[in-house]
Amino acid sequence: MEKGKGVMGSCRRWAVDFSDNSTAPSSRDIPDPPGFTRASVDQDDSAVSRQKKDAESNWKAQKAWEVAQSPFKNLLMMGFMMWMAGSTVHLFSIGITFSALWQPISALQGVGKVFEPYKDNKVDLLGPKLLFIALNLGGLALGVWKLNTLGLLPTHASDWVSSLPPAQEVEYSGGGVPL
Amino acid sequence: MAIRSFFAPFLFFALCSYSSLTPVLSLYEDQVGLMDWHQQYIGKVKQAVFSTQKTGRRRVIVSTEENVIASLDLRHGEIFWRHLLGSNDVIDGIDIGLGKYVITLSSGGSVLRSWNLPDGQMMWESSLQGPKHSKSLLLVPTNLKIEKDNVIVVFSNGRLHAVSCIDGEVLWNKDFEAESFEALQVIQPPGSDLIYVVGFAASSQFEMYQINARNGELLKHERATFSSGFLREVSLVSSETVVALDSTGSILLTISFQNGEISFQQTPISSLVEDPSGPAVIIPSSVPGIFAIKTNAFTIFIRVIGEGKLEVVEKTNHETTVSNVLPISEGQQAFALVQHAGSEIHLAVKIAHDWDGNLLKESIKMDQQRGLVHKVFINNYIRTDRSHGFRVLIVMEDHSLLLLQQGAIVWSREDGLASVIDVTASELPVERDGVSVAKVEHNLFEWLKGHMLKLKGTLMLASPEDVAAIQSMRLKSSEKSKMTRDHNGFRKLLVVLTRAGKLFALHTGDGRIVWSHFLQSLHKSGTCQSPIGLNLYQWQVPHHHAMDENPSVLVISRCGPSSDAPVVLSFVDTYTGKELNSLSLVHGVVQVIPLPYTDSTEQRLHLLIDSDKHAHLYPTTSEALRIFKREFSNIYWYSVEDHNGIIKGHALKCKCTDEAADEFCFDTRDLWSVVFPSESGKIIATVTRKLNEVVHTQAKVIADQDVMYKYISRNLLFVATVAPKGSGEIGSVTPEESWLVAYLIDTVTGRILHRVTHHGARGPVHAVFSENWIVYHYFNLRAHRYEMSVIEIYDQSRADNKDVWKLVLGKHNLSSPISLFSRPEVITKSQSYFFTHSVKAIAVTSTAKGITSKQLLVGTIGDQVLALDKRFLDPRRSVNPTQAEKEEGIIPLTDSLPIIPQSYVTHALRVEGLRGIITVPAKLESTTLVFAHGVDLFFTQLAPSRTYDSLTEDFSYALLLLTIVALVAAIFVTWRLSERKELQDKWR
C-alpha cells in the first residue's frame, strides 16, 4: 500500500486520509459532512483525473511486468551460487540449496501480495503473475535438482530399504559344545 | 557420502559420521580414570612367606593358583610387585633366601628363579633337568653353607640339586634312578651337614637316603618294606620321624630313621579313638611332635611321645586348619590353629610341645559369605614389651585373603575376582522418590562451582591448584557411582561368577563390590566334594510391564566335571544378591539353551538338555509350557562333539515316555549330522552370534547407491577345523601338511552354506561372529605370521528388490518372516590380512540399536585390549578404491592390519592374564561398555563412532549459560536502542 500512496502523493502536496484504506464509497459508514457533495468534487477534475488514471494504469502494468521478471535475476544468481557450492554435502551447499528451495516457495505463497499494489480494473495482471509463478517454479526445480545432485532425494532403492529391520526367522536353534 | 535422505535430522547424523571417518580414539592424559577402572588381583594364595626383617618394610610373598608371585604390603594388603608366569610354568614352591631373594621353583621343578625382594627384579634363572618326572620339592636351609655360599636344595625330576643362592649355579646333583622311587620329603636337620630324602618305592617300600650336603655324596641308603602299603602322604613330626597311613587308612605308621636305621611302629586308629568312622587321611603339616588326621566326621590331633607312642590330644568335629610352623625362639616353634564355630572363627596360637597352653586365643567374627578357612600362614612380631605378637594370614574358601592381628581383620583382598568364569550385566533400580531438597541445593551450588572452575579451565585462567581441583572433581564425580539407573545407561551392575563359586556384583561406575554371595550349592559339602560353577544366564530382565519385579540371574552349578553329576540351578536377585530359589535337578545337564521367548513376568524360557538327550523346560510353569507348545515345532538344537568331530542337529519330538518324567520333559530326535573325518579335520573352534545382539538393518548401501542384503541369521554356526597334525605344538608340522577349513553351517537344517580352506594355516583359532560377518585369527605357517580373515555373507535372493515404487508402497517381502527350510542363495566375500599379535580373545562392540559402526576388541598377547575398526576388515577393500568407494569409507587395501598405539582401549594398563572381553550396550546408542577380565579386571566405555548423540563430559555448561545470558542482554539493549532511534526518526 505504501507504493499506492506514493503515487497519489505525487499530485497532492500532502493528504490526510480519514477513511480506512478501502476507497469504495459503499463501504463507508460515516455519513458525508453537511454541505459536502461527493459527485460535484469528482466531476470537477474528471478530465484531468482520467488522464492521470490512464498514465497510472500504464505505469502499473509496466511495473507489474518488471516485478514478474525479477525472479529471473535471482535464478541466475542462485545458479551461480550452486555452481560455486559444489556437489558434496557440507554446511555451505546445504544452506544454499535450502535457501534456493525456500525463496521460490515463499515467493509463490506471496504472489497475491506482490501484485497487490498494481491491482487495477484496467490492468491485466494474469500475464505477469503467470510469468512470476513460472520463474519461481523454475527456481524451485533448480533447487530440487541441486538437492538431487547432492544425493539428498530418496530416488534409489537403498533410500527405502536402508532402515528395514532384518526379517524374522521362524525357526530357532541353540546349543553348542557340551558343558 | 552415500547417505541419501530427505530429512534434516539425518543430515546431522551424516555430518557426524563423516567426521568419524578419521578414527582416532585416543584419550588425553587427564581423561584416564574418568570412565575406566582397573583392579589388580593375584588369585587364591597357595603359599605365603613372610619377610619381616628388622629394617625395611614388612611384606609377605605369595604364590597363587593363578600362577602369580606377588609381594604384598603387610599393613594394607597392597601389591608391591607382581609377576604372572605363563600357564605352562606352574609354581611349585616359593621361599626366601638370605632374607633378600625370593626363590621360586616352577614348571614341574625344572625352572628355579631368584627375584630381588624389594623390587621384584629377576636375579637369576637356572634350568634343572633330570632323568624322569617326579614331585618337586624346594628347601631353603637357613644356615647350610658350602664354601661361603648359601645353598638351595631342590628335588625335582628325580634328581637332587644343590644350587647356589647367589648366582643360581648348580653346585652338585645326585640322581635317584630307582624306577619307582617317589620322594616325599627332603629334610635337612638344622646344624648338621646331612640331607635326608625319604619316600616310597613300589607302594609298599619305604626308602631313606642320607646324603652329605657338602658334595652330594650318598652316605647311606636304607629301605624297609611294609606289606600292606602306604597312602601317599606323610607328616613330618621331627627331623628324623615321619608319620604315614597304611593303604586302608586305618593304621598309623610312625617311621623313624634315626642314625640311618628305619623302624616302624604301627598304631591302629581304632585304638586311639573309639569311633573312627571311616578311613582317615593325614593333613600334611610339619609341626614337631604333633600331626593331624581327618576322618569323615572328625579332625584328630595326635601327639607323638617318644619311641613311636601316640596320644590323642584333641578330637573335634569343627572344620580345622593348621598353619605352617614358625620358630619363635631357641628350640620353640609356634603354629596356629583356626576352627570354625558358627559365624565366628577361633584362632589359637600354640607352642609345638605344649598343646594345652595357648600363646594366643582369639575369636573373630567372620562373614558367612567367605566360606571355610582353607589355608593359614602365621608370622610374629616383637611387641614393645618384648613379648611375641602374632599375625595370621588366612585364605578362605572364596579365595579371599585376610590378615588377622589382635583379634581383628586388618585387611582383606577379594582375590576370587582373579578367576572370573562368567559375566552378565544387570540394570540398577530405577530412581523412585526424588532426592531431598537440601541435597539438590547443595548439588546445585557444587554444580555451579564445578562449572565455574571448568570455565576457568577452558579460558586458561585456572591456577595449578584449580587444575588439580578440576581433575579430582572429575575423577570422583558422585554421579557415576550412584546406585540408580541413569538416563544414558552407563551405570549397571556386572554380575560375575568366580571359580570359587562366589557371585559378585560390581558397579560399572567405580568397580566397587555392591554385593557378594557365596552360593549354597557351591559350598563344599558332604554330598558334593568339588562343586563347580558352570555358567551364568540372565533369567529375568524386567522391563515394560513387569517393572516391579527385580531382575535375576540363573547360576548353573554341577558337582564335579562329569556330565551326569547332579546339577543345581540357583536363582539370584541382582538388586539384593539374595538367593531366591535353588533347584536340585534329578537329571544331568549337558547343554543350556536360552530360548528367545519370555513369559508375562519377563522370565526367559530355558531348555536344559540332559545326557540322554531329553529336553527339560524351565521355568516349570503352565504359562511357560503354553508358550513353549506354541513354538514347539520351531525349536531345534544342535550339539558339537569336538572329540569325535561330529556336529548333530536335533528336533523336539514329543513328551518324555518315561513314567517318572513330568510334563516339562520332551524327547528329541536326530535330524542331521555333519561328520568331519578324523584324518582330515579336528574341530578347534565354534562360534555363533550372541543371542541378544541387535541388528539395525538388513541392507548395506554400497557405492553408487546400490544395495546389498545381509544374510542375517541367528542360526549360523562358524566351525574351524584343522588338520590333525596341525593341532600339535608349533613347529611340529610343515605348511604342506597343515590346513585350516572354515565352515558356515545352518544349525536348523544342517546345510553348509560356505566353506573355505586356508592351506598352510594352523590354529589356535579365535573368532567372533556378528551381524553377517565373521572375523577369525589363525597362524599362517608359510608366511610365519598371524593372519586375520573376514567372511561377509549376503543374501542373493533379495538382491532384485530394486524397484523404488514397490518399496515406496511397501509391496515387497523383505520384512516378512522367513523359514530356513526355503533354500537361501548366499554369496560370501572374504579377505585376509596379516596381523602382528597373537591373540588371547576377540570380541566386538555392541550397541543398543546396532546403528553405530562396529569395532573389534582384540585381547593381545601383551594383555592389552586393542580396538580395531571393522572397516579395516572389509572384504570390499581394494588397492585402488574408486572415488565413490572412497566416499563410502573404504580404506585402500594393505597386506597387514594397522596397529595404532592410540587405539589401545586399556591405554597404559595391562589386564594381566587376560581371558575374556565382554561388551554390554549402554542406552545411549553411540556408547558400549567394555569389561575385560583375567587376573586383573578392567572396565571402560567406548564410542566407536565418537559420542555423536551427546555432549562430551568436558562440555562447559557455564560457558553456554553465560553466552545465553549475554545474548539475552544484548537483545534487550539493542531493542531499547532501536526503539529510541525509531522514535527520534518519527519526530524528525
PDB file of C-alpha atoms in Angstrom, chain B residues 202-428:
ATOM      1  CA  ALA B 202      56.696 -99.594  44.672  1.00  0.00           C
ATOM      2  CA  SER B 203      53.859 -98.549  47.024  1.00  0.00           C
ATOM      3  CA  SER B 204      54.954-100.779  49.890  1.00  0.00           C
ATOM      4  CA  GLN B 205      58.578 -99.893  50.393  1.00  0.00           C
ATOM      5  CA  PHE B 206      59.882 -97.029  52.459  1.00  0.00           C
ATOM      6  CA  GLU B 207      63.257 -95.667  51.416  1.00  0.00           C
ATOM      7  CA  MET B 208      65.659 -93.300  53.094  1.00  0.00           C
ATOM      8  CA  TYR B 209      68.739 -91.735  51.572  1.00  0.00           C
ATOM      9  CA  GLN B 210      71.272 -89.943  53.701  1.00  0.00           C
ATOM     10  CA  ILE B 211      73.346 -87.513  51.690  1.00  0.00           C
ATOM     11  CA  ASN B 212      76.289 -85.320  52.517  1.00  0.00           C
ATOM     12  CA  ALA B 213      75.128 -81.787  51.935  1.00  0.00           C
ATOM     13  CA  ARG B 214      78.621 -80.561  51.074  1.00  0.00           C
ATOM     14  CA  ASN B 215      79.242 -82.662  47.999  1.00  0.00           C
ATOM     15  CA  GLY B 216      76.146 -84.763  47.316  1.00  0.00           C
ATOM     16  CA  GLU B 217      77.838 -87.972  48.273  1.00  0.00           C
ATOM     17  CA  LEU B 218      75.454 -90.785  49.204  1.00  0.00           C
ATOM     18  CA  LEU B 219      76.230 -91.815  52.765  1.00  0.00           C
ATOM     19  CA  LYS B 220      73.521 -94.319  53.484  1.00  0.00           C
ATOM     20  CA  HIS B 221      70.600 -95.898  51.693  1.00  0.00           C
ATOM     21  CA  GLU B 222      68.126 -97.886  53.759  1.00  0.00           C
ATOM     22  CA  ARG B 223      64.854 -99.457  52.828  1.00  0.00           C
ATOM     23  CA  ALA B 224      62.121-101.235  54.665  1.00  0.00           C
ATOM     24  CA  THR B 225      59.033-102.966  53.402  1.00  0.00           C
ATOM     25  CA  PHE B 226      55.605-102.708  54.901  1.00  0.00           C
ATOM     26  CA  SER B 227      53.358-105.349  53.422  1.00  0.00           C
ATOM     27  CA  SER B 228      50.022-103.531  53.258  1.00  0.00           C
ATOM     28  CA  GLY B 229      51.385-100.441  51.520  1.00  0.00           C
ATOM     29  CA  PHE B 230      51.139 -96.703  52.191  1.00  0.00           C
ATOM     30  CA  LEU B 231      48.933 -93.773  51.375  1.00  0.00           C
ATOM     31  CA  ARG B 232      50.910 -91.131  49.534  1.00  0.00           C
ATOM     32  CA  GLU B 233      51.031 -88.543  52.264  1.00  0.00           C
ATOM     33  CA  VAL B 234      53.356 -88.158  55.228  1.00  0.00           C
ATOM     34  CA  SER B 235      53.553 -85.793  58.115  1.00  0.00           C
ATOM     35  CA  LEU B 236      56.920 -84.797  59.483  1.00  0.00           C
ATOM     36  CA  VAL B 237      56.905 -84.868  63.259  1.00  0.00           C
ATOM     37  CA  SER B 238      60.609 -84.461  63.905  1.00  0.00           C
ATOM     38  CA  SER B 239      63.684 -84.195  61.746  1.00  0.00           C
ATOM     39  CA  GLU B 240      64.066 -87.986  61.925  1.00  0.00           C
ATOM     40  CA  THR B 241      60.490 -89.210  62.237  1.00  0.00           C
ATOM     41  CA  VAL B 242      57.563 -89.195  59.830  1.00  0.00           C
ATOM     42  CA  VAL B 243      54.016 -90.443  60.238  1.00  0.00           C
ATOM     43  CA  ALA B 244      52.196 -92.208  57.415  1.00  0.00           C
ATOM     44  CA  LEU B 245      48.988 -94.162  56.957  1.00  0.00           C
ATOM     45  CA  ASP B 246      48.656 -97.606  55.511  1.00  0.00           C
ATOM     46  CA  SER B 247      46.745 -98.075  52.284  1.00  0.00           C
ATOM     47  CA  THR B 248      43.455 -98.817  54.052  1.00  0.00           C
ATOM     48  CA  GLY B 249      43.658 -95.604  56.053  1.00  0.00           C
ATOM     49  CA  SER B 250      43.146 -97.379  59.345  1.00  0.00           C
ATOM     50  CA  ILE B 251      46.659 -97.929  60.749  1.00  0.00           C
ATOM     51  CA  LEU B 252      49.063 -95.153  61.634  1.00  0.00           C
ATOM     52  CA  LEU B 253      52.725 -95.850  60.987  1.00  0.00           C
ATOM     53  CA  THR B 254      55.396 -93.960  62.844  1.00  0.00           C
ATOM     54  CA  ILE B 255      58.551 -94.310  60.830  1.00  0.00           C
ATOM     55  CA  SER B 256      61.753 -93.247  62.436  1.00  0.00           C
ATOM     56  CA  PHE B 257      65.103 -93.306  60.678  1.00  0.00           C
ATOM     57  CA  GLN B 258      67.434 -92.261  63.444  1.00  0.00           C
ATOM     58  CA  ASN B 259      71.085 -92.883  62.637  1.00  0.00           C
ATOM     59  CA  GLY B 260      70.101 -94.424  59.354  1.00  0.00           C
ATOM     60  CA  GLU B 261      68.091 -97.241  60.921  1.00  0.00           C
ATOM     61  CA  ILE B 262      64.481 -97.481  59.825  1.00  0.00           C
ATOM     62  CA  SER B 263      61.964 -98.653  62.368  1.00  0.00           C
ATOM     63  CA  PHE B 264      58.164 -98.911  62.074  1.00  0.00           C
ATOM     64  CA  GLN B 265      55.629 -98.523  64.839  1.00  0.00           C
ATOM     65  CA  GLN B 266      52.066 -99.493  63.981  1.00  0.00           C
ATOM     66  CA  THR B 267      49.128 -97.998  65.791  1.00  0.00           C
ATOM     67  CA  PRO B 268      45.573 -98.750  64.652  1.00  0.00           C
ATOM     68  CA  ILE B 269      43.442 -95.624  64.669  1.00  0.00           C
ATOM     69  CA  SER B 270      40.692 -97.548  66.430  1.00  0.00           C
ATOM     70  CA  SER B 271      42.977 -97.960  69.416  1.00  0.00           C
ATOM     71  CA  LEU B 272      43.245 -94.200  69.744  1.00  0.00           C
ATOM     72  CA  VAL B 273      39.672 -93.218  69.008  1.00  0.00           C
ATOM     73  CA  GLU B 274      36.597 -95.316  69.728  1.00  0.00           C
ATOM     74  CA  ASP B 275      34.657 -94.488  66.612  1.00  0.00           C
ATOM     75  CA  PRO B 276      36.992 -93.547  63.764  1.00  0.00           C
ATOM     76  CA  SER B 277      34.057 -93.533  61.271  1.00  0.00           C
ATOM     77  CA  GLY B 278      35.713 -94.476  58.026  1.00  0.00           C
ATOM     78  CA  PRO B 279      39.194 -94.258  56.595  1.00  0.00           C
ATOM     79  CA  ALA B 280      41.405 -91.347  57.603  1.00  0.00           C
ATOM     80  CA  VAL B 281      43.722 -89.081  55.684  1.00  0.00           C
ATOM     81  CA  ILE B 282      46.737 -87.221  57.002  1.00  0.00           C
ATOM     82  CA  ILE B 283      46.618 -83.459  56.900  1.00  0.00           C
ATOM     83  CA  PRO B 284      50.084 -82.542  55.662  1.00  0.00           C
ATOM     84  CA  SER B 285      51.865 -80.479  58.278  1.00  0.00           C
ATOM     85  CA  SER B 286      55.283 -80.279  59.828  1.00  0.00           C
ATOM     86  CA  VAL B 287      54.571 -79.364  63.417  1.00  0.00           C
ATOM     87  CA  PRO B 288      57.159 -81.046  65.658  1.00  0.00           C
ATOM     88  CA  GLY B 289      55.617 -83.755  67.774  1.00  0.00           C
ATOM     89  CA  ILE B 290      52.057 -83.332  66.560  1.00  0.00           C
ATOM     90  CA  PHE B 291      50.175 -84.359  63.475  1.00  0.00           C
ATOM     91  CA  ALA B 292      46.571 -84.321  62.412  1.00  0.00           C
ATOM     92  CA  ILE B 293      44.385 -86.835  60.670  1.00  0.00           C
ATOM     93  CA  LYS B 294      40.967 -86.302  59.260  1.00  0.00           C
ATOM     94  CA  THR B 295      38.126 -88.767  59.015  1.00  0.00           C
ATOM     95  CA  ASN B 296      34.650 -88.152  57.647  1.00  0.00           C
ATOM     96  CA  ALA B 297      33.392 -86.706  60.877  1.00  0.00           C
ATOM     97  CA  PHE B 298      36.388 -85.621  62.904  1.00  0.00           C
ATOM     98  CA  THR B 299      39.709 -83.948  62.812  1.00  0.00           C
ATOM     99  CA  ILE B 300      42.016 -85.640  65.301  1.00  0.00           C
ATOM    100  CA  PHE B 301      45.257 -84.185  66.640  1.00  0.00           C
ATOM    101  CA  ILE B 302      47.741 -86.757  67.817  1.00  0.00           C
ATOM    102  CA  ARG B 303      50.922 -86.217  69.792  1.00  0.00           C
ATOM    103  CA  VAL B 304      53.985 -88.438  69.380  1.00  0.00           C
ATOM    104  CA  ILE B 305      55.528 -89.135  72.747  1.00  0.00           C
ATOM    105  CA  GLY B 306      58.863 -90.812  72.237  1.00  0.00           C
ATOM    106  CA  GLU B 307      59.511 -94.239  70.756  1.00  0.00           C
ATOM    107  CA  GLY B 308      56.502 -94.124  68.455  1.00  0.00           C
ATOM    108  CA  LYS B 309      53.908 -93.892  71.204  1.00  0.00           C
ATOM    109  CA  LEU B 310      50.864 -91.872  70.183  1.00  0.00           C
ATOM    110  CA  GLU B 311      48.368 -89.956  72.228  1.00  0.00           C
ATOM    111  CA  VAL B 312      45.200 -88.129  71.113  1.00  0.00           C
ATOM    112  CA  VAL B 313      45.257 -84.535  72.251  1.00  0.00           C
ATOM    113  CA  GLU B 314      42.127 -83.255  70.602  1.00  0.00           C
ATOM    114  CA  LYS B 315      39.219 -84.563  68.639  1.00  0.00           C
ATOM    115  CA  THR B 316      36.938 -82.035  67.080  1.00  0.00           C
ATOM    116  CA  ASN B 317      34.138 -82.043  64.573  1.00  0.00           C
ATOM    117  CA  HIS B 318      34.649 -78.409  63.584  1.00  0.00           C
ATOM    118  CA  GLU B 319      36.458 -77.550  60.404  1.00  0.00           C
ATOM    119  CA  THR B 320      40.056 -77.022  61.469  1.00  0.00           C
ATOM    120  CA  THR B 321      43.047 -75.719  59.600  1.00  0.00           C
ATOM    121  CA  VAL B 322      46.662 -75.882  60.740  1.00  0.00           C
ATOM    122  CA  SER B 323      49.240 -73.306  59.783  1.00  0.00           C
ATOM    123  CA  ASN B 324      52.898 -73.621  58.974  1.00  0.00           C
ATOM    124  CA  VAL B 325      55.457 -73.707  61.771  1.00  0.00           C
ATOM    125  CA  LEU B 326      57.126 -70.576  62.945  1.00  0.00           C
ATOM    126  CA  PRO B 327      60.315 -70.714  65.011  1.00  0.00           C
ATOM    127  CA  ILE B 328      59.940 -68.010  67.633  1.00  0.00           C
ATOM    128  CA  SER B 329      62.916 -68.572  69.846  1.00  0.00           C
ATOM    129  CA  GLU B 330      65.627 -71.107  70.553  1.00  0.00           C
ATOM    130  CA  GLY B 331      64.011 -74.536  70.336  1.00  0.00           C
ATOM    131  CA  GLN B 332      60.478 -73.169  70.420  1.00  0.00           C
ATOM    132  CA  GLN B 333      58.182 -73.396  67.483  1.00  0.00           C
ATOM    133  CA  ALA B 334      54.704 -71.968  67.246  1.00  0.00           C
ATOM    134  CA  PHE B 335      51.816 -72.796  64.978  1.00  0.00           C
ATOM    135  CA  ALA B 336      48.280 -71.553  64.544  1.00  0.00           C
ATOM    136  CA  LEU B 337      45.011 -73.436  64.514  1.00  0.00           C
ATOM    137  CA  VAL B 338      41.859 -71.985  63.055  1.00  0.00           C
ATOM    138  CA  GLN B 339      38.495 -73.521  63.884  1.00  0.00           C
ATOM    139  CA  HIS B 340      35.041 -72.604  62.664  1.00  0.00           C
ATOM    140  CA  ALA B 341      32.252 -72.131  65.149  1.00  0.00           C
ATOM    141  CA  GLY B 342      29.099 -70.653  63.708  1.00  0.00           C
ATOM    142  CA  SER B 343      29.680 -67.144  62.448  1.00  0.00           C
ATOM    143  CA  GLU B 344      32.998 -66.889  64.247  1.00  0.00           C
ATOM    144  CA  ILE B 345      36.388 -68.389  63.779  1.00  0.00           C
ATOM    145  CA  HIS B 346      38.595 -69.267  66.707  1.00  0.00           C
ATOM    146  CA  LEU B 347      42.260 -68.627  66.253  1.00  0.00           C
ATOM    147  CA  ALA B 348      44.715 -70.288  68.633  1.00  0.00           C
ATOM    148  CA  VAL B 349      48.474 -69.992  68.540  1.00  0.00           C
ATOM    149  CA  LYS B 350      50.278 -72.791  70.381  1.00  0.00           C
ATOM    150  CA  ILE B 351      53.820 -73.860  71.106  1.00  0.00           C
ATOM    151  CA  ALA B 352      54.571 -77.128  69.373  1.00  0.00           C
ATOM    152  CA  HIS B 353      55.422 -79.081  72.508  1.00  0.00           C
ATOM    153  CA  ASP B 354      52.761 -77.604  74.713  1.00  0.00           C
ATOM    154  CA  TRP B 355      49.307 -78.357  73.334  1.00  0.00           C
ATOM    155  CA  ASP B 356      47.279 -77.129  76.266  1.00  0.00           C
ATOM    156  CA  GLY B 357      48.947 -73.776  76.688  1.00  0.00           C
ATOM    157  CA  ASN B 358      47.865 -71.138  74.210  1.00  0.00           C
ATOM    158  CA  LEU B 359      50.099 -68.256  73.305  1.00  0.00           C
ATOM    159  CA  LEU B 360      47.092 -66.552  71.856  1.00  0.00           C
ATOM    160  CA  LYS B 361      43.393 -67.284  71.670  1.00  0.00           C
ATOM    161  CA  GLU B 362      41.081 -65.046  69.746  1.00  0.00           C
ATOM    162  CA  SER B 363      37.603 -65.158  68.304  1.00  0.00           C
ATOM    163  CA  ILE B 364      36.972 -63.188  65.177  1.00  0.00           C
ATOM    164  CA  LYS B 365      33.646 -62.552  63.566  1.00  0.00           C
ATOM    165  CA  MET B 366      33.753 -63.826  60.029  1.00  0.00           C
ATOM    166  CA  ASP B 367      31.448 -63.131  57.155  1.00  0.00           C
ATOM    167  CA  GLN B 368      29.479 -66.296  56.319  1.00  0.00           C
ATOM    168  CA  GLN B 369      29.861 -65.432  52.639  1.00  0.00           C
ATOM    169  CA  ARG B 370      33.538 -66.290  52.784  1.00  0.00           C
ATOM    170  CA  GLY B 371      33.069 -69.988  53.492  1.00  0.00           C
ATOM    171  CA  LEU B 372      35.671 -72.073  55.264  1.00  0.00           C
ATOM    172  CA  VAL B 373      39.271 -71.299  56.050  1.00  0.00           C
ATOM    173  CA  HIS B 374      41.452 -73.140  53.562  1.00  0.00           C
ATOM    174  CA  LYS B 375      44.948 -72.079  54.500  1.00  0.00           C
ATOM    175  CA  VAL B 376      46.639 -70.351  57.400  1.00  0.00           C
ATOM    176  CA  PHE B 377      50.042 -68.731  57.485  1.00  0.00           C
ATOM    177  CA  ILE B 378      51.498 -67.423  60.720  1.00  0.00           C
ATOM    178  CA  ASN B 379      54.011 -64.704  61.403  1.00  0.00           C
ATOM    179  CA  ASN B 380      55.168 -62.987  64.549  1.00  0.00           C
ATOM    180  CA  TYR B 381      56.431 -59.603  65.657  1.00  0.00           C
ATOM    181  CA  ILE B 382      58.023 -58.369  68.828  1.00  0.00           C
ATOM    182  CA  ARG B 383      55.865 -56.042  70.833  1.00  0.00           C
ATOM    183  CA  THR B 384      57.386 -53.101  72.717  1.00  0.00           C
ATOM    184  CA  ASP B 385      57.283 -55.145  75.946  1.00  0.00           C
ATOM    185  CA  ARG B 386      59.415 -57.844  74.260  1.00  0.00           C
ATOM    186  CA  SER B 387      56.561 -60.335  74.134  1.00  0.00           C
ATOM    187  CA  HIS B 388      55.516 -62.034  70.942  1.00  0.00           C
ATOM    188  CA  GLY B 389      52.609 -60.811  68.919  1.00  0.00           C
ATOM    189  CA  PHE B 390      51.201 -62.869  66.084  1.00  0.00           C
ATOM    190  CA  ARG B 391      49.616 -62.031  62.812  1.00  0.00           C
ATOM    191  CA  VAL B 392      47.895 -64.617  60.713  1.00  0.00           C
ATOM    192  CA  LEU B 393      47.207 -64.629  57.010  1.00  0.00           C
ATOM    193  CA  ILE B 394      44.207 -66.769  56.112  1.00  0.00           C
ATOM    194  CA  VAL B 395      42.918 -67.910  52.746  1.00  0.00           C
ATOM    195  CA  MET B 396      39.186 -68.501  52.625  1.00  0.00           C
ATOM    196  CA  GLU B 397      37.054 -70.821  50.524  1.00  0.00           C
ATOM    197  CA  ASP B 398      36.001 -67.923  48.285  1.00  0.00           C
ATOM    198  CA  HIS B 399      39.726 -67.304  47.544  1.00  0.00           C
ATOM    199  CA  SER B 400      39.843 -64.109  49.570  1.00  0.00           C
ATOM    200  CA  LEU B 401      42.906 -63.282  51.589  1.00  0.00           C
ATOM    201  CA  LEU B 402      42.678 -61.746  55.082  1.00  0.00           C
ATOM    202  CA  LEU B 403      45.208 -60.608  57.608  1.00  0.00           C
ATOM    203  CA  LEU B 404      44.218 -61.073  61.231  1.00  0.00           C
ATOM    204  CA  GLN B 405      46.004 -59.282  64.006  1.00  0.00           C
ATOM    205  CA  GLN B 406      44.916 -58.556  67.567  1.00  0.00           C
ATOM    206  CA  GLY B 407      41.528 -60.110  67.108  1.00  0.00           C
ATOM    207  CA  ALA B 408      40.540 -58.064  64.118  1.00  0.00           C
ATOM    208  CA  ILE B 409      40.689 -58.241  60.349  1.00  0.00           C
ATOM    209  CA  VAL B 410      43.371 -55.736  59.371  1.00  0.00           C
ATOM    210  CA  TRP B 411      42.744 -56.008  55.668  1.00  0.00           C
ATOM    211  CA  SER B 412      41.104 -58.304  53.196  1.00  0.00           C
ATOM    212  CA  ARG B 413      41.524 -58.848  49.489  1.00  0.00           C
ATOM    213  CA  GLU B 414      38.802 -60.276  47.254  1.00  0.00           C
ATOM    214  CA  ASP B 415      41.142 -62.368  45.186  1.00  0.00           C
ATOM    215  CA  GLY B 416      38.356 -64.595  43.949  1.00  0.00           C
ATOM    216  CA  LEU B 417      37.861 -61.929  41.294  1.00  0.00           C
ATOM    217  CA  ALA B 418      41.116 -63.036  39.693  1.00  0.00           C
ATOM    218  CA  SER B 419      39.367 -66.094  38.308  1.00  0.00           C
ATOM    219  CA  VAL B 420      36.157 -64.976  36.669  1.00  0.00           C
ATOM    220  CA  ILE B 421      34.234 -67.706  34.848  1.00  0.00           C
ATOM    221  CA  ASP B 422      31.240 -65.857  33.506  1.00  0.00           C
ATOM    222  CA  VAL B 423      29.889 -62.319  33.422  1.00  0.00           C
ATOM    223  CA  THR B 424      26.495 -60.860  32.767  1.00  0.00           C
ATOM    224  CA  ALA B 425      25.167 -57.342  33.134  1.00  0.00           C
ATOM    225  CA  SER B 426      22.136 -56.212  35.057  1.00  0.00           C
ATOM    226  CA  GLU B 427      20.297 -52.932  35.313  1.00  0.00           C
ATOM    227  CA  LEU B 428      20.239 -50.904  38.504  1.00  0.00           C
TER     228      LEU B 428
END
